[in-house]
Coordinates of C-alpha atoms in Angstrom, one line a residue:
M1 CA 0.0 0.0 0.0
I2 CA 1.2 3.5 -0.8
P3 CA 2.0 5.2 2.5
G4 CA -0.4 8.1 3.2
G5 CA 0.9 11.6 3.2
L6 CA 3.8 11.0 0.8
S7 CA 4.3 13.4 -2.1
W8 CA 5.1 12.1 -5.5
E9 CA 8.6 13.4 -5.1
D10 CA 9.0 11.5 -1.8
L11 CA 7.8 8.3 -3.5
L12 CA 9.6 8.6 -6.9
H13 CA 13.0 9.9 -5.9
P14 CA 14.1 6.8 -3.9
L15 CA 12.8 4.6 -6.7
Y16 CA 14.7 6.6 -9.2
Q17 CA 17.9 6.3 -7.1
K18 CA 17.5 2.6 -6.9
Y19 CA 16.6 1.8 -10.5
K20 CA 18.1 4.7 -12.5
N21 CA 20.6 2.5 -14.3
H22 CA 18.0 -0.1 -15.2
I23 CA 15.1 1.9 -16.6
T24 CA 14.4 2.8 -20.2
W25 CA 11.3 4.9 -20.1
G26 CA 12.1 7.1 -17.1
D27 CA 9.0 8.2 -15.3
Q28 CA 6.8 5.6 -16.9
D29 CA 9.0 2.8 -15.6
L30 CA 8.9 4.3 -12.1
L31 CA 5.1 4.5 -12.2
N32 CA 4.9 0.9 -13.4
I33 CA 7.0 -0.1 -10.4
I34 CA 4.7 1.8 -8.0
F35 CA 1.5 0.3 -9.5
H36 CA 3.0 -3.2 -9.7
Y37 CA 3.1 -3.2 -5.9
N38 CA -0.1 -1.1 -5.5
P39 CA -2.5 -2.4 -8.2
E40 CA -5.5 -1.2 -6.1
C41 CA -4.4 2.4 -6.9
L42 CA -4.4 2.0 -10.6
F43 CA -7.3 2.6 -12.9
T44 CA -6.9 1.2 -16.4
F45 CA -8.8 3.2 -19.0
P46 CA -10.9 1.3 -21.6
C47 CA -9.4 1.6 -25.1
L48 CA -11.9 4.1 -26.3
W49 CA -10.6 6.5 -23.6
N50 CA -7.0 6.0 -24.6
Y51 CA -7.0 5.0 -28.3
R52 CA -3.5 4.4 -29.6
P53 CA -2.2 3.4 -33.0
D54 CA -1.7 -0.2 -31.9
H55 CA -5.5 -0.5 -31.5
C56 CA -5.9 -0.4 -35.3
M57 CA -2.5 -0.6 -37.1
Y58 CA -2.5 -4.4 -37.1
G59 CA -6.2 -4.8 -37.4
S60 CA -9.0 -3.4 -35.2
N61 CA -8.8 -4.6 -31.6
C62 CA -11.0 -2.1 -29.7
K63 CA -14.6 -3.1 -30.3
E64 CA -15.8 -0.4 -27.9
A65 CA -14.3 2.3 -30.1
E66 CA -15.9 0.8 -33.2
E67 CA -19.3 1.0 -31.6
E68 CA -19.0 4.2 -29.6
G69 CA -16.2 6.1 -31.2
V70 CA -13.0 7.3 -29.6
S71 CA -13.2 9.8 -26.7
I72 CA -9.4 10.4 -26.4
L73 CA -7.0 9.9 -29.2
H74 CA -3.5 9.1 -27.9
G75 CA -0.8 10.4 -30.2
N76 CA 2.1 8.2 -29.2
R77 CA 4.7 7.0 -31.6
G78 CA 4.9 10.4 -33.2
V79 CA 1.7 9.7 -35.2
Y80 CA 0.6 13.3 -35.3
H81 CA 3.8 14.4 -36.9
D82 CA 4.7 11.7 -39.4
D83 CA 2.9 9.8 -42.1
K84 CA 3.0 6.3 -40.6
Q85 CA -0.6 6.5 -39.4
P86 CA -2.4 9.1 -41.5
A87 CA -5.8 8.6 -39.8
F88 CA -4.3 10.0 -36.6
R89 CA -2.6 12.9 -38.4
V90 CA -5.8 13.9 -40.2
I91 CA -7.5 14.5 -36.8
Y92 CA -4.4 16.4 -35.5
D93 CA -4.0 18.6 -38.6
A94 CA -7.7 19.4 -38.7
I95 CA -7.8 20.5 -35.1
R96 CA -4.5 22.4 -35.4
D97 CA -5.7 24.3 -38.5
Y98 CA -9.3 24.9 -37.3
P99 CA -10.3 28.6 -37.1
L100 CA -12.1 28.7 -33.8
E101 CA -14.8 31.2 -34.8
D102 CA -16.0 29.1 -37.7
N103 CA -18.9 26.6 -38.1
L104 CA -17.7 23.3 -36.6
F105 CA -19.3 21.1 -39.3
Q106 CA -18.2 23.2 -42.3
S107 CA -14.7 24.0 -41.1
L108 CA -13.8 20.9 -39.1
F109 CA -16.0 17.9 -39.5
Y110 CA -16.6 17.8 -43.2
P111 CA -12.9 18.4 -44.1
I112 CA -11.9 15.6 -41.7
Q113 CA -14.4 13.3 -43.4
T114 CA -13.0 14.2 -46.8
K115 CA -9.4 13.8 -45.7
F116 CA -10.2 10.4 -44.3
L117 CA -10.9 9.2 -47.8
D118 CA -7.1 9.4 -48.3
T119 CA -6.5 7.0 -45.4
V120 CA -8.6 4.0 -46.5
N121 CA -5.5 2.2 -47.7
T122 CA -4.4 1.9 -44.1
L123 CA -5.9 -0.4 -41.4
C124 CA -6.7 2.5 -39.2
G125 CA -8.2 4.5 -42.0
R126 CA -10.6 1.6 -42.8
I127 CA -12.5 2.2 -39.6
P128 CA -13.4 6.0 -39.8
Q129 CA -16.3 5.6 -37.4
V130 CA -13.8 5.0 -34.6
F131 CA -12.3 8.4 -35.2
L132 CA -15.4 10.4 -36.3
K133 CA -18.3 9.2 -34.2
Q134 CA -17.5 11.0 -31.0
V135 CA -16.3 14.1 -32.9
E136 CA -19.6 14.3 -34.7
K137 CA -21.6 13.7 -31.5
S138 CA -19.7 16.4 -29.6
M139 CA -20.2 18.9 -32.4
R140 CA -23.9 18.2 -32.6
Q141 CA -24.2 18.8 -28.8
V142 CA -22.4 22.1 -29.2
Y143 CA -24.5 23.1 -32.1
E144 CA -27.8 22.2 -30.3
L145 CA -26.7 24.1 -27.2
K146 CA -25.9 27.1 -29.3
V147 CA -29.2 27.0 -31.2
I148 CA -31.3 26.3 -28.1
R149 CA -29.6 29.1 -26.2
H150 CA -30.2 31.6 -29.0
V151 CA -33.8 30.5 -29.7
R152 CA -35.0 30.5 -26.1
P153 CA -36.9 33.6 -24.9
H154 CA -35.0 35.8 -22.4
H155 CA -36.5 36.3 -19.0

């Protein structure tokens, strides 16, 4: 059990001193050591809340994301900045380039849909609903809130 009242520094520093010559991933290795001995303190996110390239690059292996769409897209392996997984980069580029004052569907969603057509030759690009379902749902909610707020009579 993790001793109560310890700060992260108090916990991590002794582990770092002990394992610094044997760890590859730095802080991630130290966290893995802590949670190995304290599994009750770890919450593992379902894949749709931490969707990574390995969930689709060798074939789809996150059924929840296929059904519900991705809620958090994890850009590890440099996928937002290289061409190895273009489906991930499409989302990143669209959000990066989106003019915040514009219409969400016209300026963000429809261009993402169109750019996804260029990714169908990849395993991740063959399952666009994984990437687009939650984006569309969120945009519809924002749109509905905006419309309802502006149509409602003021008191």
